[in-house]
mmCIF file of C-alpha atoms in Angstrom:
data_model
loop_
_atom_site.group_PDB
_atom_site.id
_atom_site.type_symbol
_atom_site.label_atom_id
_atom_site.label_comp_id
_atom_site.label_asym_id
_atom_site.label_seq_id
_atom_site.Cartn_x
_atom_site.Cartn_y
_atom_site.Cartn_z
ATOM 1 C CA MET A 1 -102.972 143.857 -62.570
ATOM 2 C CA PRO A 2 -105.365 143.361 -59.643
ATOM 3 C CA LEU A 3 -105.786 146.212 -57.226
ATOM 4 C CA LYS A 4 -104.372 145.964 -53.728
ATOM 5 C CA PRO A 5 -105.790 147.510 -50.569
ATOM 6 C CA ARG A 6 -104.779 151.095 -49.950
ATOM 7 C CA PRO A 7 -102.084 151.425 -47.274
ATOM 8 C CA ARG A 8 -104.413 153.364 -44.970
ATOM 9 C CA ASN A 9 -106.964 150.502 -45.138
ATOM 10 C CA ILE A 10 -104.566 147.657 -44.329
ATOM 11 C CA PRO A 11 -105.120 147.914 -40.533
ATOM 12 C CA LYS A 12 -108.899 147.680 -41.135
ATOM 13 C CA ILE A 13 -108.701 144.248 -42.783
ATOM 14 C CA PRO A 14 -108.800 142.013 -39.650
ATOM 15 C CA GLY A 15 -111.805 143.894 -38.244
ATOM 16 C CA ALA A 16 -113.639 143.758 -41.572
ATOM 17 C CA VAL A 17 -112.974 140.016 -41.824
ATOM 18 C CA ARG A 18 -114.168 139.426 -38.244
ATOM 19 C CA LEU A 19 -117.394 141.389 -38.830
ATOM 20 C CA TYR A 20 -117.965 139.597 -42.137
ATOM 21 C CA LYS A 21 -117.458 136.170 -40.527
ATOM 22 C CA ILE A 22 -119.967 136.927 -37.770
ATOM 23 C CA SER A 23 -122.583 138.214 -40.200
ATOM 24 C CA ALA A 24 -122.021 135.242 -42.530
ATOM 25 C CA TYR A 25 -122.658 132.736 -39.732
ATOM 26 C CA VAL A 26 -125.723 134.586 -38.448
ATOM 27 C CA THR A 27 -127.144 134.950 -41.963
ATOM 28 C CA GLY A 28 -126.430 131.290 -42.731
ATOM 29 C CA VAL A 29 -128.219 130.104 -39.595
ATOM 30 C CA MET A 30 -131.181 132.387 -40.297
ATOM 31 C CA LEU A 31 -131.350 131.107 -43.869
ATOM 32 C CA LEU A 32 -131.456 127.522 -42.608
ATOM 33 C CA LEU A 33 -134.273 128.494 -40.229
ATOM 34 C CA LEU A 34 -136.059 130.143 -43.146
ATOM 35 C CA VAL A 35 -135.724 127.001 -45.271
ATOM 36 C CA PHE A 36 -137.076 124.898 -42.385
ATOM 37 C CA GLU A 37 -139.971 127.338 -41.967
ATOM 38 C CA MET A 38 -140.805 127.207 -45.675
ATOM 39 C CA VAL A 39 -140.650 123.410 -45.765
ATOM 40 C CA ILE A 40 -143.106 122.988 -42.898
ATOM 41 C CA LYS A 41 -145.328 125.750 -44.258
ATOM 42 C CA TYR A 42 -145.535 124.897 -47.970
ATOM 43 C CA THR A 43 -145.386 121.098 -47.944
ATOM 44 C CA PRO A 44 -148.325 118.862 -47.017
ATOM 45 C CA LEU A 45 -147.484 119.589 -43.375
ATOM 46 C CA ALA A 46 -149.001 123.084 -43.880
ATOM 47 C CA THR A 47 -147.801 124.212 -40.459
ATOM 48 C CA GLU A 48 -146.596 127.522 -39.053
ATOM 49 C CA MET A 49 -144.655 128.257 -35.898
ATOM 50 C CA ALA A 50 -146.244 130.364 -33.176
ATOM 51 C CA ILE A 51 -145.258 131.426 -29.687
ATOM 52 C CA GLY A 52 -148.080 131.844 -27.201
ATOM 53 C CA ASP A 53 -150.751 129.955 -29.141
ATOM 54 C CA ALA A 54 -152.889 127.731 -26.888
ATOM 55 C CA ARG A 55 -152.603 124.857 -29.401
ATOM 56 C CA GLY A 56 -148.809 124.677 -29.116
ATOM 57 C CA PHE A 57 -145.733 125.676 -31.090
ATOM 58 C CA PHE A 58 -146.760 124.226 -34.472
ATOM 59 C CA VAL A 59 -150.216 125.302 -35.666
ATOM 60 C CA PRO A 60 -152.053 124.830 -38.979
ATOM 61 C CA ARG A 61 -151.122 127.436 -41.593
ATOM 62 C CA GLY A 62 -153.148 130.637 -41.378
ATOM 63 C CA THR A 63 -154.694 129.894 -37.960
ATOM 64 C CA ILE A 64 -152.344 131.658 -35.533
ATOM 65 C CA ALA A 65 -154.351 133.105 -32.643
ATOM 66 C CA GLY A 66 -154.593 136.880 -32.266
ATOM 67 C CA GLY A 67 -152.453 137.122 -29.133
ATOM 68 C CA ALA A 68 -149.745 134.726 -30.345
ATOM 69 C CA PHE A 69 -146.463 135.742 -31.949
ATOM 70 C CA ASP A 70 -146.081 134.497 -35.532
ATOM 71 C CA LEU A 71 -142.558 133.053 -35.368
ATOM 72 C CA SER A 72 -142.676 132.129 -39.066
ATOM 73 C CA LEU A 73 -143.132 135.779 -39.995
ATOM 74 C CA GLY A 74 -140.500 136.785 -37.451
ATOM 75 C CA ILE A 75 -137.958 134.491 -39.113
ATOM 76 C CA LEU A 76 -138.759 135.967 -42.531
ATOM 77 C CA ILE A 77 -138.327 139.543 -41.319
ATOM 78 C CA ALA A 78 -135.205 138.803 -39.263
ATOM 79 C CA HIS A 79 -133.512 137.028 -42.168
ATOM 80 C CA GLY A 80 -134.306 139.945 -44.473
ATOM 81 C CA TRP A 81 -132.750 142.534 -42.179
ATOM 82 C CA LEU A 82 -129.794 140.341 -41.266
ATOM 83 C CA TYR A 83 -129.149 139.812 -44.979
ATOM 84 C CA VAL A 84 -128.946 143.596 -45.355
ATOM 85 C CA VAL A 85 -126.299 143.621 -42.590
ATOM 86 C CA TYR A 86 -124.534 140.760 -44.391
ATOM 87 C CA LEU A 87 -124.501 142.784 -47.619
ATOM 88 C CA PHE A 88 -123.049 145.752 -45.739
ATOM 89 C CA THR A 89 -120.231 143.632 -44.285
ATOM 90 C CA ASP A 90 -119.710 142.057 -47.725
ATOM 91 C CA PHE A 91 -119.420 145.530 -49.273
ATOM 92 C CA ARG A 92 -117.069 146.730 -46.543
ATOM 93 C CA LEU A 93 -114.709 143.769 -46.946
ATOM 94 C CA TRP A 94 -114.897 143.951 -50.739
ATOM 95 C CA SER A 95 -114.173 147.677 -50.860
ATOM 96 C CA ILE A 96 -111.288 147.507 -48.354
ATOM 97 C CA MET A 97 -109.700 144.596 -50.225
ATOM 98 C CA ARG A 98 -110.425 146.210 -53.647
ATOM 99 C CA TRP A 99 -111.522 142.882 -55.096
ATOM 100 C CA PRO A 100 -113.271 142.523 -58.483
ATOM 101 C CA PHE A 101 -117.046 143.046 -58.587
ATOM 102 C CA SER A 102 -117.583 139.354 -59.375
ATOM 103 C CA ARG A 103 -116.252 138.483 -55.921
ATOM 104 C CA PHE A 104 -118.767 140.879 -54.338
ATOM 105 C CA ILE A 105 -121.591 139.083 -56.181
ATOM 106 C CA LEU A 106 -120.255 135.664 -55.137
ATOM 107 C CA ILE A 107 -120.169 136.712 -51.493
ATOM 108 C CA ALA A 108 -123.675 138.219 -51.772
ATOM 109 C CA LEU A 109 -125.005 134.922 -53.142
ATOM 110 C CA GLY A 110 -123.729 133.249 -49.994
ATOM 111 C CA GLY A 111 -126.625 134.785 -48.093
ATOM 112 C CA VAL A 112 -129.363 133.464 -50.381
ATOM 113 C CA VAL A 113 -128.189 129.929 -51.220
ATOM 114 C CA PRO A 114 -128.647 127.592 -48.230
ATOM 115 C CA LEU A 115 -125.343 126.452 -46.673
ATOM 116 C CA MET A 116 -123.316 128.504 -49.168
ATOM 117 C CA SER A 117 -122.543 131.289 -46.684
ATOM 118 C CA PHE A 118 -120.543 128.881 -44.530
ATOM 119 C CA PHE A 119 -118.331 127.783 -47.446
ATOM 120 C CA VAL A 120 -117.984 131.245 -48.989
ATOM 121 C CA GLU A 121 -117.181 132.772 -45.592
ATOM 122 C CA ARG A 122 -114.404 130.290 -44.967
ATOM 123 C CA ARG A 123 -112.822 130.825 -48.384
ATOM 124 C CA MET A 124 -113.124 134.632 -48.472
ATOM 125 C CA ALA A 125 -111.770 134.975 -44.932
ATOM 126 C CA GLN A 126 -108.795 132.795 -45.885
ATOM 127 C CA ILE A 127 -108.123 134.882 -48.987
ATOM 128 C CA ALA A 128 -108.454 138.195 -47.142
ATOM 129 C CA LEU A 129 -106.252 137.156 -44.221
ATOM 130 C CA SER A 130 -103.659 135.663 -46.573
ATOM 131 C CA GLU A 131 -103.527 138.927 -48.526
ATOM 132 C CA TYR A 132 -103.304 140.814 -45.223
ATOM 133 C CA GLU A 133 -100.340 138.706 -44.078
ATOM 134 C CA ASN A 134 -98.599 139.252 -47.434
ATOM 135 C CA LEU A 135 -99.168 143.004 -47.190
ATOM 136 C CA GLN A 136 -97.811 143.033 -43.639
ATOM 137 C CA ALA A 137 -94.727 141.060 -44.750
ATOM 138 C CA ASP A 138 -94.178 143.441 -47.682
ATOM 139 C CA ARG A 139 -94.500 146.430 -45.366
ATOM 140 C CA ALA A 140 -92.014 144.908 -42.886
ATOM 141 C CA SER A 141 -89.467 144.162 -45.626
ATOM 142 C CA VAL A 142 -89.738 147.720 -46.989
ATOM 143 C CA GLN A 143 -89.256 149.150 -43.499
ATOM 144 C CA ALA A 144 -86.281 146.836 -42.867
ATOM 145 C CA ALA A 145 -84.688 147.855 -46.167
ATOM 146 C CA ALA A 146 -85.174 151.536 -45.326
ATOM 147 C CA ALA A 147 -83.494 151.142 -41.924
#
């Protein structure tokens, strides 16, 4: 029998879902930026993105001027840290909902497979909110029967 959320955690579900949805979208967008950055860097284009370089926004790989900001590196670092936040929100939702570990892994993969976070986020949010509504209905029927 699958585990259900603890009664004290039921009110936390909508907030956990909202935080998870935000982090999933942000992580998904950053992952798409990272894929774009890797394509322009490691294909024959051999280009990096820089802010403040006199030659423009796109410069040949490995030639970013000393005073310029390496946007390619910034995207890599930002995605890494935002993925950590995504994993935290994944863990929070997973632990509140008391889902199987396989679901935690599936959600975590959403942050490393391009475009997957958008699809996984939609499905997991639907599942969590559906379970929340069922729990609320069960709670209301128990309270009505007790009255």
